[in-house]
XYZ file of C-alpha atoms in Angstrom:
411
model
C 113.950 62.229 39.184
C 112.856 59.004 37.663
C 109.364 57.376 38.014
C 110.989 54.765 40.288
C 112.471 57.416 42.365
C 109.193 59.329 42.623
C 107.563 56.184 43.936
C 110.010 55.790 46.702
C 109.771 59.379 47.742
C 106.068 59.369 48.014
C 106.024 55.966 50.024
C 108.673 57.439 52.396
C 106.718 60.712 52.736
C 103.350 58.878 53.252
C 104.849 56.434 55.967
C 106.582 59.194 57.715
C 103.418 61.306 58.078
C 100.987 58.496 58.850
C 101.408 58.525 62.631
C 101.359 62.356 62.535
C 98.326 62.879 60.552
C 96.247 60.276 62.333
C 96.727 62.262 65.537
C 96.304 65.986 64.459
C 92.541 65.718 64.665
C 92.929 65.493 68.412
C 94.099 69.142 68.512
C 91.789 71.477 70.148
C 90.495 74.777 68.812
C 92.237 77.094 71.222
C 90.405 80.303 70.904
C 90.900 81.452 74.526
C 94.655 80.398 74.528
C 95.251 83.069 71.945
C 94.029 85.754 74.458
C 96.563 84.927 77.014
C 99.837 86.793 77.435
C 103.183 84.993 76.398
C 103.831 84.140 79.982
C 100.389 82.650 80.465
C 100.708 80.755 77.121
C 103.930 79.065 78.225
C 102.425 78.027 81.497
C 99.377 76.698 79.577
C 101.660 74.725 77.389
C 103.670 73.454 80.345
C 100.511 72.119 82.018
C 99.430 70.337 78.886
C 102.852 68.824 78.480
C 103.032 67.441 82.043
C 99.632 66.751 83.461
C 97.778 63.456 82.941
C 95.035 61.836 85.003
C 97.863 59.707 86.347
C 100.349 62.599 86.976
C 98.377 65.397 88.633
C 101.177 66.693 90.969
C 103.401 68.841 88.695
C 106.031 71.438 88.965
C 106.042 74.528 86.675
C 109.175 76.620 86.209
C 107.849 80.162 85.965
C 108.655 81.583 82.323
C 109.680 84.952 83.758
C 111.585 85.982 86.825
C 109.581 87.297 89.842
C 111.657 88.839 92.431
C 111.906 91.809 94.677
C 114.427 93.376 97.236
C 114.370 94.167 100.931
C 116.921 95.725 103.188
C 116.987 92.914 105.714
C 115.193 89.499 106.276
C 113.072 91.232 108.795
C 111.949 94.125 106.615
C 108.440 95.169 107.684
C 107.496 95.211 103.997
C 108.667 91.618 103.285
C 105.259 90.048 103.899
C 103.406 92.600 101.865
C 105.913 92.361 98.912
C 105.363 88.575 98.983
C 101.664 88.866 99.013
C 101.800 91.151 95.949
C 103.946 88.652 94.030
C 101.808 85.814 95.175
C 98.659 87.608 93.970
C 100.305 88.017 90.510
C 101.020 84.349 90.370
C 97.581 83.391 91.374
C 96.021 85.641 88.871
C 98.151 84.294 85.947
C 97.372 80.590 86.982
C 93.628 81.361 87.253
C 93.684 82.945 83.670
C 95.519 79.835 82.417
C 93.023 77.478 83.960
C 90.092 79.508 82.770
C 91.285 79.218 79.119
C 92.379 75.710 79.376
C 89.214 74.305 80.706
C 87.128 76.026 78.015
C 89.479 75.209 75.071
C 90.304 71.636 76.121
C 87.235 69.485 76.842
C 89.245 66.301 77.047
C 90.511 67.624 80.349
C 86.881 67.162 81.798
C 88.371 65.329 84.647
C 90.192 68.296 86.231
C 88.463 69.473 89.178
C 89.663 73.134 89.297
C 87.723 73.805 92.490
C 90.155 71.620 94.450
C 93.253 72.685 92.476
C 95.990 73.929 94.804
C 99.370 75.917 93.948
C 102.439 76.190 96.214
C 105.370 78.546 95.729
C 107.886 80.308 97.987
C 110.575 82.913 97.887
C 114.315 82.301 98.334
C 116.338 85.242 99.734
C 119.985 85.743 98.798
C 122.467 88.421 99.467
C 123.739 90.471 102.491
C 122.123 92.851 104.741
C 121.153 96.042 102.839
C 120.501 94.254 99.621
C 118.313 90.912 100.052
C 116.916 89.631 96.667
C 113.914 87.359 96.922
C 113.301 85.062 94.044
C 110.122 82.940 93.476
C 110.776 79.139 93.410
C 109.087 76.974 90.741
C 105.324 76.546 91.282
C 104.031 73.220 92.443
C 100.353 72.483 91.063
C 98.109 69.817 92.438
C 95.055 69.330 90.320
C 92.156 67.583 91.873
C 89.873 64.943 90.197
C 86.779 62.967 90.809
C 87.512 60.450 88.011
C 89.629 57.286 87.493
C 91.994 56.425 84.716
C 89.594 53.843 83.428
C 86.685 56.489 83.413
C 88.957 58.904 81.358
C 89.962 56.082 78.913
C 86.258 54.856 78.613
C 85.089 58.452 77.635
C 88.010 58.897 75.055
C 87.148 55.767 73.398
C 83.470 56.697 73.308
C 84.205 60.136 71.711
C 86.493 58.405 69.119
C 83.748 55.791 68.310
C 80.920 58.166 67.580
C 80.033 58.046 63.929
C 79.726 61.542 62.293
C 79.028 61.311 58.638
C 78.730 64.259 56.407
C 80.812 66.347 53.702
C 80.036 69.722 55.078
C 80.269 71.309 58.538
C 76.422 71.812 58.432
C 75.833 68.186 57.896
C 78.341 66.880 60.598
C 76.944 69.532 63.013
C 73.365 68.247 62.467
C 74.460 64.855 63.275
C 76.250 65.850 66.442
C 73.376 68.106 67.411
C 70.656 65.453 67.015
C 72.975 62.760 68.595
C 73.555 64.683 71.847
C 69.740 65.785 72.040
C 68.508 62.143 71.626
C 71.196 60.669 73.988
C 71.073 63.152 76.863
C 68.389 63.693 79.537
C 68.613 66.930 81.234
C 69.176 66.121 84.883
C 70.623 68.640 87.445
C 70.980 65.804 90.002
C 73.287 63.495 87.834
C 76.693 62.941 89.610
C 78.631 64.199 86.564
C 75.989 66.558 85.125
C 78.544 69.405 84.302
C 80.930 67.181 82.344
C 81.028 65.268 78.947
C 81.144 62.021 81.125
C 77.740 62.585 82.325
C 76.369 63.415 78.941
C 78.133 60.771 76.817
C 78.552 57.956 79.174
C 75.698 58.189 81.688
C 73.354 60.174 79.348
C 72.383 62.693 81.999
C 73.639 66.199 82.187
C 72.948 69.887 82.266
C 73.769 72.656 79.690
C 77.600 72.197 80.449
C 77.505 68.654 79.591
C 75.757 69.295 76.151
C 78.044 72.159 75.233
C 81.309 70.606 76.386
C 80.553 67.516 74.512
C 79.651 69.500 71.305
C 82.967 71.291 71.632
C 84.846 67.938 71.938
C 83.237 66.485 68.934
C 83.808 69.631 66.873
C 87.384 69.506 67.687
C 87.581 65.847 66.638
C 86.003 66.958 63.266
C 88.226 70.117 62.950
C 85.277 72.374 63.204
C 86.170 75.621 64.923
C 83.959 75.797 68.055
C 84.086 77.700 71.407
C 82.180 77.427 74.625
C 80.110 80.421 75.705
C 79.342 81.084 79.213
C 76.789 83.589 80.543
C 72.995 83.796 81.492
C 69.940 82.552 79.721
C 66.881 84.777 79.895
C 63.399 83.329 79.879
C 60.110 84.894 78.581
C 59.526 86.285 82.131
C 62.901 87.988 82.331
C 64.367 85.476 84.804
C 68.106 84.805 84.487
C 70.013 81.772 85.146
C 73.567 80.412 84.406
C 73.946 78.736 80.995
C 76.537 77.491 78.548
C 76.098 77.083 74.806
C 78.381 77.094 71.652
C 79.543 79.309 68.796
C 80.763 77.485 65.649
C 82.513 78.898 62.572
C 81.161 77.764 59.272
C 82.857 77.595 55.857
C 81.866 81.164 54.938
C 84.038 82.368 57.798
C 81.081 83.707 60.075
C 80.182 82.397 63.626
C 76.817 81.051 64.520
C 75.151 79.853 67.783
C 74.073 76.381 68.803
C 72.149 75.559 71.972
C 71.729 71.931 72.089
C 70.177 72.110 75.580
C 67.319 74.224 74.589
C 66.749 72.261 71.432
C 66.440 69.024 73.619
C 62.612 69.185 74.091
C 60.082 66.303 73.956
C 61.260 66.117 70.470
C 64.443 67.460 69.036
C 63.865 70.991 67.577
C 66.188 73.343 65.598
C 65.306 76.630 67.120
C 68.770 77.300 68.284
C 70.808 75.497 65.638
C 73.210 77.742 63.663
C 71.261 80.911 64.509
C 72.417 84.559 64.552
C 72.265 87.190 67.118
C 69.025 88.639 65.560
C 67.334 85.259 64.940
C 63.941 85.079 66.691
C 62.773 81.741 67.935
C 59.072 80.543 67.730
C 59.255 78.245 70.611
C 60.183 80.345 73.511
C 58.183 83.551 72.816
C 59.933 85.119 69.873
C 62.916 86.453 71.589
C 66.012 87.456 69.622
C 69.101 85.157 70.496
C 70.943 88.115 71.743
C 68.227 88.852 74.151
C 67.847 85.339 75.597
C 71.589 84.469 75.701
C 73.906 87.051 77.389
C 77.523 85.964 77.310
C 80.005 86.750 80.162
C 83.762 86.597 79.527
C 84.441 86.330 83.310
C 84.712 82.512 83.195
C 85.544 81.703 86.826
C 83.967 84.789 88.432
C 87.385 86.111 89.656
C 87.301 89.239 87.701
C 91.034 88.701 86.905
C 90.411 88.480 83.081
C 87.530 89.126 80.724
C 87.872 86.819 77.734
C 86.386 88.028 74.329
C 84.069 85.791 72.188
C 83.929 85.627 68.383
C 81.601 88.101 66.726
C 78.226 86.317 66.247
C 76.685 86.841 62.811
C 73.390 88.719 62.850
C 71.543 86.250 60.641
C 71.055 82.511 60.880
C 73.354 80.358 58.775
C 72.552 80.029 55.081
C 74.626 77.544 53.121
C 73.989 79.246 49.865
C 74.926 82.677 51.067
C 78.194 84.439 49.708
C 81.196 84.133 52.027
C 81.071 86.903 54.588
C 84.723 87.055 55.771
C 87.782 84.994 54.961
C 88.034 82.065 57.283
C 90.743 82.289 59.870
C 92.192 79.599 62.131
C 93.845 80.378 65.535
C 97.389 81.480 65.352
C 98.581 78.326 67.141
C 97.223 76.347 64.341
C 98.622 78.524 61.677
C 102.048 78.325 63.108
C 101.844 74.482 63.189
C 100.820 74.077 59.472
C 102.676 71.407 57.755
C 104.651 72.449 54.621
C 105.302 69.365 52.268
C 108.670 69.768 50.594
C 108.424 70.578 46.833
C 109.732 68.168 44.115
C 111.777 69.571 41.328
C 110.789 67.210 38.514
C 112.557 69.160 35.716
C 115.952 69.233 37.342
C 118.349 67.553 34.778
C 121.017 67.044 37.416
C 118.681 64.832 39.344
C 119.104 61.960 36.747
C 122.731 62.029 37.462
C 122.521 61.759 41.207
C 123.012 58.462 42.945
C 120.108 56.919 44.588
C 121.697 57.393 47.977
C 122.124 61.209 47.200
C 118.542 61.500 46.460
C 117.374 59.690 49.378
C 119.530 62.057 51.657
C 117.901 65.076 50.030
C 114.542 63.514 50.513
C 115.279 63.010 54.367
C 116.577 66.475 54.542
C 113.525 67.956 53.046
C 111.194 65.849 55.288
C 113.114 66.901 58.448
C 112.873 70.636 57.479
C 109.331 70.624 56.662
C 108.381 68.301 59.421
C 109.945 70.122 62.447
C 106.766 72.220 63.251
C 104.521 69.188 62.629
C 106.434 66.983 64.913
C 106.410 69.778 67.661
C 102.675 70.061 67.115
C 102.006 66.334 67.080
C 104.106 65.710 70.327
C 102.268 68.449 72.232
C 98.922 67.074 71.072
C 99.589 63.542 72.408
C 101.490 64.228 75.472
C 98.362 65.271 77.398
C 96.347 62.242 76.220
C 95.553 59.118 78.143
C 98.217 56.435 78.185
C 96.271 54.118 75.608
C 96.276 57.015 73.071
C 99.875 57.744 73.655
C 100.940 54.157 73.176
C 98.987 53.900 69.982
C 100.641 56.909 68.707
C 104.095 56.032 69.430
C 103.554 52.558 67.727
C 102.449 54.361 64.542
C 105.524 56.636 64.722
C 108.016 53.766 65.156
C 106.307 51.627 62.623
C 106.885 54.493 60.147
C 110.431 54.858 61.090
C 111.026 51.026 60.804
C 109.494 50.945 57.286
C 111.437 54.064 56.190
C 114.738 52.347 57.205
C 113.622 49.076 55.614
C 113.111 50.818 52.304
C 116.361 52.512 52.486
C 118.323 49.416 53.302
C 116.473 47.378 50.655
C 117.418 49.885 47.995
C 121.034 50.003 49.023
C 121.270 46.161 48.986
C 119.934 45.995 45.431
C 122.755 48.174 44.154
């Protein structure tokens, strides 16, 4: 391949991926998604694909067949069998919503407490063998927000400046930013969501933790929300939320921005381990004062697991503890850039059109997973973000076609 052809290749590749790369940062770190079964994962994905603040009435085609048989339509066991199937559906949906709300802080506007699901069973067959099959599930998701409020918060999150070259530097900026911005206020109207924290500046622990998760997702720092109880020096327990983050050494550490937001910002609970003792609240170990619970909704349907918390506080100079791993969903969506055979003597004899066709074929093959990943990432975003993304995509396509046509005309 000549120098000229190499330049064309890299220009095409750069333009093609510009729209995609600019949007992959919006991908959430889905730690709890990976703990769902395959059916629940498909439901999770379908909700993300369909639901927006403007479209909260969605229909889900259940990934697996749910059916049962009765002898007649008046079978005494009919209602009991319907109830058993309905309970299974209800449990699956609750598991999905539990994982989704903790993995995807950008869906802060979902009011799961007012979400309703509807489904029914259709019977077919003759007397002696009636088969009852569940119809698609209709989900109605409640909200207390407007489209304008959702877009306002999305713009705020994207506009926050987070400098730094390492995760520790970026996390320090986020931690201090949230502690200085937010005033702890249980009476605030949106105290439990990022909107209350980042727009109104008043929130409780949920607002702090969900905001930090969102910013970590933006900066591609693995982060999870942790739900449980906080224990004070008198042994009193109360509901609480904080974060675990994974550092470059592969280990997980805790951040509790709420407890660090005192009269002045402190670092007692910044990148600490399970055995770290504080000096501000009585010398308790973190594992004593923060008790996680994997039952997110209190339904008892599913107990989610948390990443293993490192024993000691983070030390940037320490040797790597474990090899860092990303969620499987991110590994599957990795982008593989096609290789270039620069020492192929036959390339010099190929026509430019043939080389361009090879380039396009390689880009299509390597880009299939990335396009799928990119599409799923943007489809659940607000309308302004989607429009911006599609503009970038079609701009890339336009420039690609323009380059090809221009080269063909120069022949």
